[in-house]
mmCIF file with all atom_site columns, C-alpha atoms in Angstrom:
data_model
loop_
_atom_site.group_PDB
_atom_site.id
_atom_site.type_symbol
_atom_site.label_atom_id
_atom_site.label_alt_id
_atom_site.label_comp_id
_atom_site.label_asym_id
_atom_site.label_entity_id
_atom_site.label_seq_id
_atom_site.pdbx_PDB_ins_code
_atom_site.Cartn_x
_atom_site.Cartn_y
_atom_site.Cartn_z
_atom_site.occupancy
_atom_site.B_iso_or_equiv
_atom_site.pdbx_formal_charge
_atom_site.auth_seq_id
_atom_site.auth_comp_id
_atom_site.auth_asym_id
_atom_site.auth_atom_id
_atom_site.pdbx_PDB_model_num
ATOM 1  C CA . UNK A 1 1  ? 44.870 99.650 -8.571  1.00 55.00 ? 1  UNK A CA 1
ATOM 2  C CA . UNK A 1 2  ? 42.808 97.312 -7.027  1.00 66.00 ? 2  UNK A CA 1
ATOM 3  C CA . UNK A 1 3  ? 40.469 94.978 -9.125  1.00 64.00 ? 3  UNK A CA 1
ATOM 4  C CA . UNK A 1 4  ? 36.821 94.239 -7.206  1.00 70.00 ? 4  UNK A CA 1
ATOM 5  C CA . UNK A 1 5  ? 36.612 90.578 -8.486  1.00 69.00 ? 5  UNK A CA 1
ATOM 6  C CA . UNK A 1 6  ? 38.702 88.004 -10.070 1.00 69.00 ? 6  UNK A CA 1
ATOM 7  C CA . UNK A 1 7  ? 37.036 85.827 -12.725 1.00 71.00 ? 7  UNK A CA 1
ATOM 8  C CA . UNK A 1 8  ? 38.299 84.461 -15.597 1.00 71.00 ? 8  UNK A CA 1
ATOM 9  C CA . UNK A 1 9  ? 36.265 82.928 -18.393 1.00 76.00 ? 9  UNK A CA 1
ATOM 10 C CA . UNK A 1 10 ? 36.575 79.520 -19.606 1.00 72.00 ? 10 UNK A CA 1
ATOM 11 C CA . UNK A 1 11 ? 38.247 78.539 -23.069 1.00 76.00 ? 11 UNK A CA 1
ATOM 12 C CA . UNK A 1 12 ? 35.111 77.909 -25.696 1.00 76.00 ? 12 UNK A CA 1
ATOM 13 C CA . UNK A 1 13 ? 36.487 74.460 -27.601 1.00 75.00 ? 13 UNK A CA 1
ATOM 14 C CA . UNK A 1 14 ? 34.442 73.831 -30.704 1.00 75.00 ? 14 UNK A CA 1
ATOM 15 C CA . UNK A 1 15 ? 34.211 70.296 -31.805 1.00 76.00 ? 15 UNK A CA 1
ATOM 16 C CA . UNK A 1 16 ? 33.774 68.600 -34.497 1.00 77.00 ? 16 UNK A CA 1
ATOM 17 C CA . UNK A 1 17 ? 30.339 66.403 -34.774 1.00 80.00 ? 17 UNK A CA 1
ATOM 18 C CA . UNK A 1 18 ? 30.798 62.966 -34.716 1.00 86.00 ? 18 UNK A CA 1
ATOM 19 C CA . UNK A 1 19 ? 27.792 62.408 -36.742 1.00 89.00 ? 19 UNK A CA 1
ATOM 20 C CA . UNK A 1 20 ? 28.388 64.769 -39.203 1.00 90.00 ? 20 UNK A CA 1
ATOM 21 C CA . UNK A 1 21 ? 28.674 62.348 -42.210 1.00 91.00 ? 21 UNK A CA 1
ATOM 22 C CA . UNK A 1 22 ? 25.198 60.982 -41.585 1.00 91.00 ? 22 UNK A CA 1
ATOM 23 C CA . UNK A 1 23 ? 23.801 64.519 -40.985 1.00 91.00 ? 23 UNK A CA 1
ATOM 24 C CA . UNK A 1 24 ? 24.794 65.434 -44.688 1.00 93.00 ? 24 UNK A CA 1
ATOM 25 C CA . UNK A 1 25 ? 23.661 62.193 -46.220 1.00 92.00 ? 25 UNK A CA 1
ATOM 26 C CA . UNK A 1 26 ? 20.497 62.961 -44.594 1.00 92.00 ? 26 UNK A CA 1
ATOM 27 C CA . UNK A 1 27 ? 19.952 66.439 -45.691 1.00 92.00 ? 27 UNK A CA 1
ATOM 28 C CA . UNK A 1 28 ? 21.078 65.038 -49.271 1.00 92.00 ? 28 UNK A CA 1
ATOM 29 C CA . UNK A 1 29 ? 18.553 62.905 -49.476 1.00 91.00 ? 29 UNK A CA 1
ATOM 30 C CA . UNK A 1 30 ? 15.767 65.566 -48.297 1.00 89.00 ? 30 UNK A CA 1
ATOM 31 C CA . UNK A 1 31 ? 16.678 67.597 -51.233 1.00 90.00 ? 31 UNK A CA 1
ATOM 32 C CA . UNK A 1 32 ? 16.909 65.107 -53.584 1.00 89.00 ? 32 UNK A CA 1
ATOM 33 C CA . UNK A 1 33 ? 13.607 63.180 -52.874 1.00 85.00 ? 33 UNK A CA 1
ATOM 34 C CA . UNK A 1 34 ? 12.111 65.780 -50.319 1.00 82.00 ? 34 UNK A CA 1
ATOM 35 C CA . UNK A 1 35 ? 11.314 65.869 -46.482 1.00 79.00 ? 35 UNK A CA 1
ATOM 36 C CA . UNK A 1 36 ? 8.437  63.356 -46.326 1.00 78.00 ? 36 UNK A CA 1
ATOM 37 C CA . UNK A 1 37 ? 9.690  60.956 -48.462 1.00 77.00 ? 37 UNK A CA 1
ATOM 38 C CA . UNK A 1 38 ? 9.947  57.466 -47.914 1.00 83.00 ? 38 UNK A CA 1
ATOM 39 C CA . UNK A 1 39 ? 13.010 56.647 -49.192 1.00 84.00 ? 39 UNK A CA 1
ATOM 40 C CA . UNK A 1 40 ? 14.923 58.849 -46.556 1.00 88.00 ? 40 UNK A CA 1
ATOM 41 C CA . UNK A 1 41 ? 13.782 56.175 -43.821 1.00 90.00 ? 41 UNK A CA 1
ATOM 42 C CA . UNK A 1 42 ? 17.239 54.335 -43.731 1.00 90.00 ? 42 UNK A CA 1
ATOM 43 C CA . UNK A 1 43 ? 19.039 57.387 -43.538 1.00 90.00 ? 43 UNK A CA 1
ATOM 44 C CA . UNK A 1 44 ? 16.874 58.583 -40.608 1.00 90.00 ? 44 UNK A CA 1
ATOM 45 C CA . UNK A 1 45 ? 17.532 55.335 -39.485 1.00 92.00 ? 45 UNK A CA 1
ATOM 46 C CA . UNK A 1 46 ? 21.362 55.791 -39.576 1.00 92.00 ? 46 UNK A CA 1
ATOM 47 C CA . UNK A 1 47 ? 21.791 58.752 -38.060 1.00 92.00 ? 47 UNK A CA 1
ATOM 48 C CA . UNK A 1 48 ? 19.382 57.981 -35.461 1.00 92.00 ? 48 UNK A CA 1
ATOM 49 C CA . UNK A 1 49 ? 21.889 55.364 -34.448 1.00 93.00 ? 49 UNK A CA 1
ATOM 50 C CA . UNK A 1 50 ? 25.005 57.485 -34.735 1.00 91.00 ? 50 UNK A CA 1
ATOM 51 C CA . UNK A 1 51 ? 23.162 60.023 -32.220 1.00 89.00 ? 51 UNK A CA 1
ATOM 52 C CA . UNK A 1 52 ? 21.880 57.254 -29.574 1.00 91.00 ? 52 UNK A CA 1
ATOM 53 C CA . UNK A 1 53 ? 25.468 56.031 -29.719 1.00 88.00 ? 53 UNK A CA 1
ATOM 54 C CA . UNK A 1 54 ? 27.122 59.142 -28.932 1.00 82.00 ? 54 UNK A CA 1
ATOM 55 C CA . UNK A 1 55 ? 28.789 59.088 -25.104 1.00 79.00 ? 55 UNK A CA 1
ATOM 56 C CA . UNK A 1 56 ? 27.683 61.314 -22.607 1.00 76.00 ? 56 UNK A CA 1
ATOM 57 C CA . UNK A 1 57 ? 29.664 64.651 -21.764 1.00 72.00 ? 57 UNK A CA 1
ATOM 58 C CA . UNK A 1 58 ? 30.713 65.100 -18.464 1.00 73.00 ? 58 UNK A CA 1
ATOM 59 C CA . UNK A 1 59 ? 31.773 68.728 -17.534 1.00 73.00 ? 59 UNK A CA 1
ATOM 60 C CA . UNK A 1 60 ? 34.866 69.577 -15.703 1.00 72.00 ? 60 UNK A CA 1
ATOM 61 C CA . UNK A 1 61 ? 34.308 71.505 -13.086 1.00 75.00 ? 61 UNK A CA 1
ATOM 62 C CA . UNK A 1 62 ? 37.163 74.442 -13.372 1.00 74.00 ? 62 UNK A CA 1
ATOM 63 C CA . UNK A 1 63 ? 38.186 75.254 -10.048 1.00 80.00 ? 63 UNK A CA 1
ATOM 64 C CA . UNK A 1 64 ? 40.108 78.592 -10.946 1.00 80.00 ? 64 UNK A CA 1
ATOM 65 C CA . UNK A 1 65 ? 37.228 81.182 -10.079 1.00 79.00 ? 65 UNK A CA 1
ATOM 66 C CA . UNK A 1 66 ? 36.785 80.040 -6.585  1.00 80.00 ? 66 UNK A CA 1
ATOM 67 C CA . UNK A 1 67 ? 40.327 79.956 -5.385  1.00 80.00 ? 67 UNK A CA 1
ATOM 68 C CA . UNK A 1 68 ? 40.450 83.386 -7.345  1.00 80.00 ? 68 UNK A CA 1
ATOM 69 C CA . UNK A 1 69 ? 37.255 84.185 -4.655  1.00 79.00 ? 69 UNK A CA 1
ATOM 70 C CA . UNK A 1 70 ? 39.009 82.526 -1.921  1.00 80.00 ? 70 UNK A CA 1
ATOM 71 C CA . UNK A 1 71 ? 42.383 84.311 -2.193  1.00 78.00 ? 71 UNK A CA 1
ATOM 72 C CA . UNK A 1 72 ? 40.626 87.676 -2.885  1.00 77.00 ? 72 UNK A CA 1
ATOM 73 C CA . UNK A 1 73 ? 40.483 88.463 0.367   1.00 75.00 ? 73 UNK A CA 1
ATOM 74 C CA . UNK A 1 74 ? 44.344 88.261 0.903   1.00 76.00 ? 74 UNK A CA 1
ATOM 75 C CA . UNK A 1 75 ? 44.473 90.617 -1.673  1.00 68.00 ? 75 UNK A CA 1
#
């Protein structure tokens, strides 16, 4: 049997939200006092500052599919 392509898919990792603690005070406070409420401004504020301070993802590039193309051809 011979198999017209070779791919593989990528592992899906699920992580957990850094700013997930601020996220829930935040929604706490909108149903306690409501969205437009003035009193939810410092914990707007907070997780506003948890998100800017998140670091930047960089993807690895997975090399697997394209020797998988390259050595195809062998096959």
């Amino acid at each position: 049997m011979r198999l017209k392509y070779l791919r593989t898919k990528p592992r899906k990792v699920i992580e957990a939200s850094p700013c997930i603690v601020e996220m829930g005070a935040m929604i706490q406070c909108w149903t306690a006092s409501g969205v437009d409420d003035a009193k939810c401004a410092q914990t707007a504020k907070m997780l506003a500052d948890c998100m800017k301070s998140l670091p930047t993802k960089t993807k690895h590039v997975n090399t697997t599919n394209y020797h998988l193309a390259r050595l195809q051809k062998q096959l």
